[in-house]
Coordinates of C-alpha atoms in Angstrom, one line a residue:
M54 CA 49.8 -9.2 18.2
S55 CA 52.4 -11.7 17.4
R56 CA 51.6 -15.5 17.9
V57 CA 52.9 -16.9 21.4
Y58 CA 54.7 -20.0 21.7
N59 CA 51.9 -22.5 23.0
F60 CA 53.1 -25.4 25.1
S61 CA 49.6 -26.4 26.0
A62 CA 49.0 -30.3 26.6
G63 CA 46.0 -30.1 24.3
P64 CA 44.2 -28.6 22.6
A65 CA 47.6 -27.8 21.4
C66 CA 49.3 -25.6 18.7
L67 CA 48.7 -26.5 14.9
P68 CA 51.1 -25.9 12.0
E69 CA 50.9 -22.1 11.0
E70 CA 51.0 -23.1 7.4
V71 CA 47.6 -25.2 7.8
L72 CA 46.0 -22.6 10.0
R73 CA 46.8 -20.0 7.0
E74 CA 45.5 -22.3 4.3
A75 CA 42.2 -23.1 6.3
A76 CA 42.0 -19.0 6.7
E77 CA 42.3 -18.6 3.0
E78 CA 39.6 -21.5 2.4
M79 CA 37.2 -20.2 5.2
L80 CA 34.7 -18.4 3.1
D81 CA 35.1 -20.7 0.1
Y82 CA 36.4 -24.1 -0.2
R83 CA 37.9 -24.5 -3.5
G84 CA 35.3 -22.7 -5.5
C85 CA 32.1 -24.5 -4.1
G86 CA 31.0 -21.0 -2.7
M87 CA 30.8 -22.1 0.9
S88 CA 32.9 -23.0 4.0
V89 CA 33.8 -26.7 5.0
M90 CA 32.1 -25.6 8.3
E91 CA 28.6 -25.2 6.6
M92 CA 28.9 -28.0 4.2
S93 CA 26.7 -31.2 4.1
H94 CA 28.6 -34.3 5.4
R95 CA 26.6 -36.1 2.6
S96 CA 28.0 -33.8 -0.3
S97 CA 30.5 -35.1 -2.8
V98 CA 33.0 -32.4 -1.9
F99 CA 33.0 -33.7 1.9
Q100 CA 33.2 -37.2 0.7
N101 CA 36.2 -36.2 -1.1
I102 CA 37.8 -34.5 2.1
I103 CA 37.2 -37.5 4.1
D104 CA 38.4 -40.0 1.5
E105 CA 41.5 -38.0 1.0
A106 CA 42.3 -37.6 4.7
E107 CA 41.8 -41.6 5.2
A108 CA 44.1 -42.2 2.2
D109 CA 46.7 -40.0 3.5
I110 CA 46.7 -41.3 7.2
R111 CA 46.9 -44.7 5.7
K112 CA 50.0 -43.8 3.7
L113 CA 51.6 -41.9 6.7
M114 CA 51.3 -44.8 9.1
A115 CA 51.6 -47.6 6.5
I116 CA 48.2 -49.0 7.8
P117 CA 47.7 -52.4 6.5
D118 CA 44.6 -53.1 4.5
N119 CA 42.8 -55.3 7.0
Y120 CA 42.5 -52.2 9.4
K121 CA 39.7 -49.9 9.4
V122 CA 40.3 -46.1 9.9
L123 CA 37.2 -44.5 11.9
F124 CA 36.9 -40.7 12.5
L125 CA 34.8 -40.6 15.7
Q126 CA 33.4 -38.3 18.3
G127 CA 33.5 -38.5 22.1
G128 CA 37.2 -38.0 22.5
A129 CA 39.4 -40.8 23.8
S130 CA 37.3 -40.8 27.0
Q131 CA 34.4 -42.3 25.0
Q132 CA 36.8 -45.1 23.9
F133 CA 37.3 -46.1 27.7
A134 CA 33.9 -47.6 27.3
A135 CA 33.8 -48.5 23.7
V136 CA 36.9 -50.8 24.0
P137 CA 35.5 -53.2 26.6
M138 CA 32.1 -53.0 25.1
N139 CA 33.3 -54.0 21.6
L140 CA 36.1 -56.4 22.8
M141 CA 35.1 -58.2 25.7
K142 CA 33.9 -61.8 25.0
N143 CA 35.3 -63.5 28.0
G144 CA 34.5 -60.6 30.2
V145 CA 38.3 -60.0 31.3
A146 CA 40.8 -57.5 30.4
D147 CA 44.2 -56.8 31.7
Y148 CA 45.4 -53.1 32.0
I149 CA 48.9 -51.6 32.6
V150 CA 48.4 -48.3 34.7
T151 CA 50.9 -45.8 34.0
G152 CA 48.9 -42.7 34.5
Q153 CA 45.5 -41.1 35.2
W154 CA 44.2 -42.0 31.8
A155 CA 45.0 -45.6 32.0
K156 CA 43.7 -45.7 35.5
K157 CA 40.4 -44.0 34.3
A158 CA 40.2 -46.4 31.5
A159 CA 40.4 -49.2 33.8
K160 CA 37.7 -48.0 36.2
E161 CA 35.5 -47.6 33.2
A162 CA 36.2 -51.2 31.9
E163 CA 35.4 -52.5 35.3
K164 CA 31.7 -51.6 34.5
Y165 CA 31.6 -54.4 31.7
G166 CA 33.9 -57.1 33.1
T167 CA 36.8 -58.2 35.2
V168 CA 39.7 -56.0 35.1
H169 CA 43.4 -57.0 36.0
V170 CA 46.1 -54.4 36.8
L171 CA 49.1 -56.3 35.3
A172 CA 51.5 -53.5 36.2
S173 CA 51.4 -50.0 37.7
S174 CA 54.0 -47.1 38.4
E175 CA 51.6 -45.4 40.8
D176 CA 54.1 -46.3 43.6
K177 CA 56.3 -43.5 42.3
T178 CA 53.7 -40.9 41.1
F179 CA 53.8 -42.6 37.6
S180 CA 57.5 -41.3 37.0
Y181 CA 58.5 -44.4 35.1
I182 CA 57.1 -47.3 32.8
P183 CA 57.2 -50.7 34.5
D184 CA 59.0 -53.6 32.9
C185 CA 56.4 -55.2 30.8
S186 CA 58.6 -57.9 29.2
D187 CA 57.2 -60.8 31.3
L188 CA 53.7 -60.0 32.5
D189 CA 51.2 -62.3 34.2
V190 CA 48.6 -61.9 31.3
D191 CA 45.4 -63.8 32.2
D192 CA 44.6 -66.8 29.9
N193 CA 41.1 -65.3 29.5
A194 CA 42.1 -61.8 28.7
D195 CA 40.3 -60.2 25.7
Y196 CA 43.0 -57.7 25.5
V197 CA 45.9 -55.9 27.1
Y198 CA 45.5 -52.1 27.4
I199 CA 48.0 -49.3 27.6
C200 CA 48.0 -45.5 27.5
E201 CA 51.3 -45.1 25.2
N202 CA 52.3 -41.7 26.1
N203 CA 51.3 -40.1 29.5
T204 CA 50.5 -36.5 28.9
I205 CA 50.3 -35.5 32.6
Y206 CA 53.5 -37.2 33.8
G207 CA 55.8 -37.0 30.8
T208 CA 56.3 -40.7 30.3
K209 CA 56.2 -43.0 27.3
F210 CA 56.3 -46.7 26.5
H211 CA 59.5 -47.1 24.2
T212 CA 59.1 -51.0 24.2
L213 CA 55.5 -52.2 23.8
P214 CA 54.5 -54.7 26.4
N215 CA 54.7 -58.6 25.7
T216 CA 50.9 -59.3 25.6
K217 CA 51.7 -63.0 25.4
G218 CA 49.6 -63.3 22.3
K219 CA 46.6 -61.1 23.4
E220 CA 45.5 -58.0 21.7
L221 CA 47.1 -54.9 22.4
V222 CA 45.0 -51.9 22.7
A223 CA 46.6 -48.4 22.9
D224 CA 45.5 -45.0 23.5
V225 CA 48.1 -42.8 21.8
S226 CA 46.4 -39.4 22.0
S227 CA 49.5 -37.6 23.0
C228 CA 52.2 -39.4 20.7
F229 CA 49.7 -39.8 17.7
L230 CA 52.0 -39.3 14.4
S231 CA 55.1 -38.1 16.2
E232 CA 57.1 -41.0 14.9
P233 CA 56.9 -44.1 12.6
V234 CA 54.8 -47.1 14.1
D235 CA 54.0 -50.5 13.2
V236 CA 50.3 -50.9 13.3
S237 CA 50.2 -54.5 13.0
K238 CA 51.4 -54.9 16.6
Y239 CA 48.2 -53.5 17.7
G240 CA 44.5 -54.9 17.5
V241 CA 43.4 -51.2 18.3
I242 CA 45.4 -48.0 18.3
Y243 CA 43.4 -44.7 18.9
G244 CA 43.6 -41.1 20.0
G245 CA 42.1 -37.8 20.4
V246 CA 43.6 -35.4 17.7
Q247 CA 43.7 -32.2 19.9
K248 CA 47.3 -32.7 20.8
N249 CA 49.2 -33.7 17.5
V250 CA 46.8 -33.8 14.7
G251 CA 43.9 -31.3 14.7
P252 CA 41.3 -29.5 16.7
A253 CA 39.4 -30.9 19.5
G254 CA 36.3 -33.0 18.6
V255 CA 37.8 -35.7 16.6
V256 CA 39.0 -39.2 17.8
I257 CA 40.7 -41.6 15.1
A258 CA 40.6 -45.2 15.8
I259 CA 42.5 -47.8 13.6
I260 CA 41.1 -51.2 14.4
R261 CA 41.8 -54.5 12.8
E262 CA 38.8 -55.7 10.9
D263 CA 38.4 -59.1 12.7
L264 CA 37.8 -57.1 16.0
I265 CA 34.8 -55.1 14.6
R266 CA 32.2 -57.6 15.7
D267 CA 28.2 -57.6 15.2
D268 CA 27.6 -60.1 17.9
L269 CA 27.8 -57.5 20.7
P270 CA 25.4 -57.6 23.7
K271 CA 21.9 -55.8 23.1
D272 CA 22.6 -53.2 25.6
V273 CA 25.6 -51.7 23.5
P274 CA 24.5 -48.4 22.2
T275 CA 24.4 -48.2 18.3
M276 CA 26.7 -45.4 18.4
L277 CA 29.4 -47.1 20.4
K278 CA 29.5 -50.1 18.2
W279 CA 32.5 -50.0 16.0
K280 CA 30.7 -52.0 13.3
T281 CA 28.1 -49.1 13.0
Q282 CA 30.7 -46.6 12.1
A283 CA 32.9 -48.9 10.1
D284 CA 30.0 -50.0 7.8
A285 CA 29.1 -46.3 7.3
G286 CA 32.5 -45.1 6.6
S287 CA 32.5 -42.8 9.7
L288 CA 29.4 -41.1 8.2
Y289 CA 26.6 -43.0 10.2
N290 CA 25.6 -39.7 11.8
T291 CA 27.1 -36.1 11.1
P292 CA 30.9 -36.3 11.9
P293 CA 33.0 -33.4 13.0
C294 CA 33.5 -32.5 9.6
Y295 CA 35.7 -29.3 10.1
G296 CA 37.9 -31.0 12.4
I297 CA 38.4 -34.0 9.9
Y298 CA 39.3 -31.5 7.2
I299 CA 41.9 -29.8 9.3
C300 CA 43.2 -33.2 10.3
G301 CA 43.6 -33.9 6.4
K302 CA 45.6 -30.7 6.2
V303 CA 47.8 -31.7 8.9
F304 CA 48.4 -35.3 7.3
K305 CA 49.6 -33.4 4.3
W306 CA 51.8 -31.1 6.5
I307 CA 53.5 -34.1 8.0
E308 CA 54.2 -35.7 4.6
R309 CA 55.9 -32.4 3.6
Q310 CA 58.1 -32.7 6.8
G311 CA 59.5 -36.1 5.6
G312 CA 56.6 -38.2 6.9
L313 CA 57.0 -39.9 10.4
A314 CA 60.6 -40.6 9.9
G315 CA 61.2 -36.6 9.4
M316 CA 58.7 -35.9 12.1
K317 CA 60.5 -38.3 14.6
E318 CA 63.9 -36.7 13.8
K319 CA 62.7 -33.1 14.6
N320 CA 61.0 -34.1 17.7
E321 CA 64.0 -36.0 19.2
K322 CA 66.1 -32.6 18.4
K323 CA 63.4 -30.6 20.3
A324 CA 63.2 -33.0 23.3
A325 CA 67.0 -33.5 23.5
L326 CA 67.6 -29.7 23.7
L327 CA 65.1 -29.5 26.7
Y328 CA 66.1 -32.5 28.5
D329 CA 69.9 -31.7 28.1
Y330 CA 69.2 -28.3 29.7
L331 CA 67.2 -29.9 32.6
D332 CA 69.8 -32.7 33.3
E333 CA 72.4 -29.8 33.8
S334 CA 70.3 -27.2 35.4
R335 CA 70.8 -26.4 39.1
L336 CA 67.3 -25.0 39.5
F337 CA 65.0 -27.1 37.4
H338 CA 64.6 -30.9 37.6
N339 CA 62.9 -33.5 35.5
P340 CA 61.2 -36.1 37.8
V341 CA 61.0 -39.1 35.0
E342 CA 63.3 -42.0 34.9
K343 CA 65.5 -41.3 31.7
G344 CA 64.6 -44.5 30.2
S345 CA 60.8 -43.6 30.4
R346 CA 61.0 -40.1 29.1
S347 CA 58.4 -38.7 26.8
M348 CA 59.4 -36.8 23.6
M349 CA 56.0 -35.0 23.6
N350 CA 55.4 -33.8 27.1
V351 CA 58.5 -32.7 29.2
T352 CA 57.6 -32.1 33.0
F353 CA 59.9 -30.2 35.4
V354 CA 60.1 -28.5 38.7
T355 CA 62.0 -26.2 40.9
G356 CA 61.1 -27.9 44.1
D357 CA 59.6 -24.7 45.4
E358 CA 55.9 -24.3 44.4
A359 CA 56.0 -20.4 44.9
L360 CA 59.1 -20.2 42.4
D361 CA 57.1 -22.6 40.2
K362 CA 54.3 -20.2 40.1
E363 CA 56.5 -17.2 39.6
F364 CA 58.3 -19.1 36.5
V365 CA 54.9 -19.9 34.9
K366 CA 53.6 -16.3 35.4
E367 CA 57.0 -14.6 34.0
A368 CA 57.1 -17.2 31.1
A369 CA 53.5 -16.3 30.2
A370 CA 54.5 -12.5 30.1
A371 CA 57.5 -13.3 27.9
G372 CA 55.1 -15.3 25.3
F373 CA 55.7 -18.7 26.6
V374 CA 52.0 -19.9 27.5
N375 CA 50.4 -23.0 29.0
L376 CA 53.6 -24.1 30.9
K377 CA 51.6 -24.7 34.2
G378 CA 51.7 -28.5 35.3
H379 CA 48.5 -30.6 35.4
R380 CA 46.6 -29.8 38.5
S381 CA 47.2 -33.1 39.9
V382 CA 50.8 -32.9 40.0
G383 CA 51.9 -29.1 39.8
G384 CA 55.1 -28.0 38.8
M385 CA 55.5 -27.2 34.9
R386 CA 55.1 -29.0 31.6
A387 CA 56.2 -28.1 28.2
S388 CA 54.1 -30.0 25.4
I389 CA 56.3 -29.9 22.4
Y390 CA 54.2 -31.6 19.7
N391 CA 54.9 -31.9 16.1
A392 CA 53.7 -28.2 15.5
M393 CA 56.1 -26.7 18.1
P394 CA 59.1 -25.3 16.0
Y395 CA 62.6 -26.0 17.4
E396 CA 62.9 -22.2 17.8
G397 CA 60.2 -22.3 20.2
V398 CA 62.2 -24.8 22.3
E399 CA 65.4 -22.9 21.8
K400 CA 63.9 -19.7 23.2
L401 CA 62.3 -21.4 26.2
V402 CA 65.5 -22.8 27.2
A403 CA 67.1 -19.5 27.0
F404 CA 64.4 -18.0 29.2
M405 CA 64.8 -20.7 31.4
K406 CA 68.5 -20.1 31.8
E407 CA 67.8 -16.2 32.6
F408 CA 65.3 -17.2 35.2
E409 CA 67.9 -19.6 36.6
A410 CA 70.5 -16.9 36.9
K411 CA 68.1 -14.7 38.8
H412 CA 66.9 -17.2 41.2

């Protein structure tokens, strides 16, 4: 069977080149006689893998020397608790709620302190990013939190909020490594890798060193202290070794695509192709305000639930899979992450045009 075009929101498609390389090394990684999957995380071979992966992501993102790179487990959702546990000194945090994940993160943070919602787009089903140029940031806020790209709704912060000097914390799970980023604008930037970077099971957190504290409340679990993992070079316990190994391969693949600048150019072309069609279509409609559109997750509807279902079914039969929208909003969603080739989007648009002509 030939490979399908996988538009899943995550776990998502990985570069074929990377999968082939991993397949070749599956039984014997570079002559060591075993797979990375069965290798000790304390071995020098694995130490080289994680060191190289860190060096490569530092180069890709131009990460300043005073930031730690941590390869963690528990997904982005575990960081919803780790962020307030590690950052709350005054017990106050400001959240900008632009979708389900930011909403969940804010709710989790309420367990550890006072949470203010500075701005929200819930009034219009999260179909836009609010103006964050002059927010009423709390004087005591330990940080301002955003989810930078909203997978479910297909929105993205194209301008970072003005945090009035407070630390910016961003969950970048679904736009990770899709374009160049100025890491120095963030106190903490983290993301689950299963959308753009690797297989499910790894979360990468990039944290400025002065925010990695030892003086945390006694009830903060050892495993959720960033300092625990930072001091141990992400090897305090057995890390998700195979996932980190694949991430390392993806970093090298991105470098071959021209780095993050090259990646952005490719991603913009794919997104423009799909959005341009949606804007002229008489059947399909994108519900997101133009200035807030995501380059990674493109949502669309026909306005008729039965027809949406029919489209998803016919698309899957034609080899375009996982186009069903999130259960909370319905409709359709095409996630066109780094590894989705341009031709995948081109063929999807051609299929949508055929479907439109029939209906």
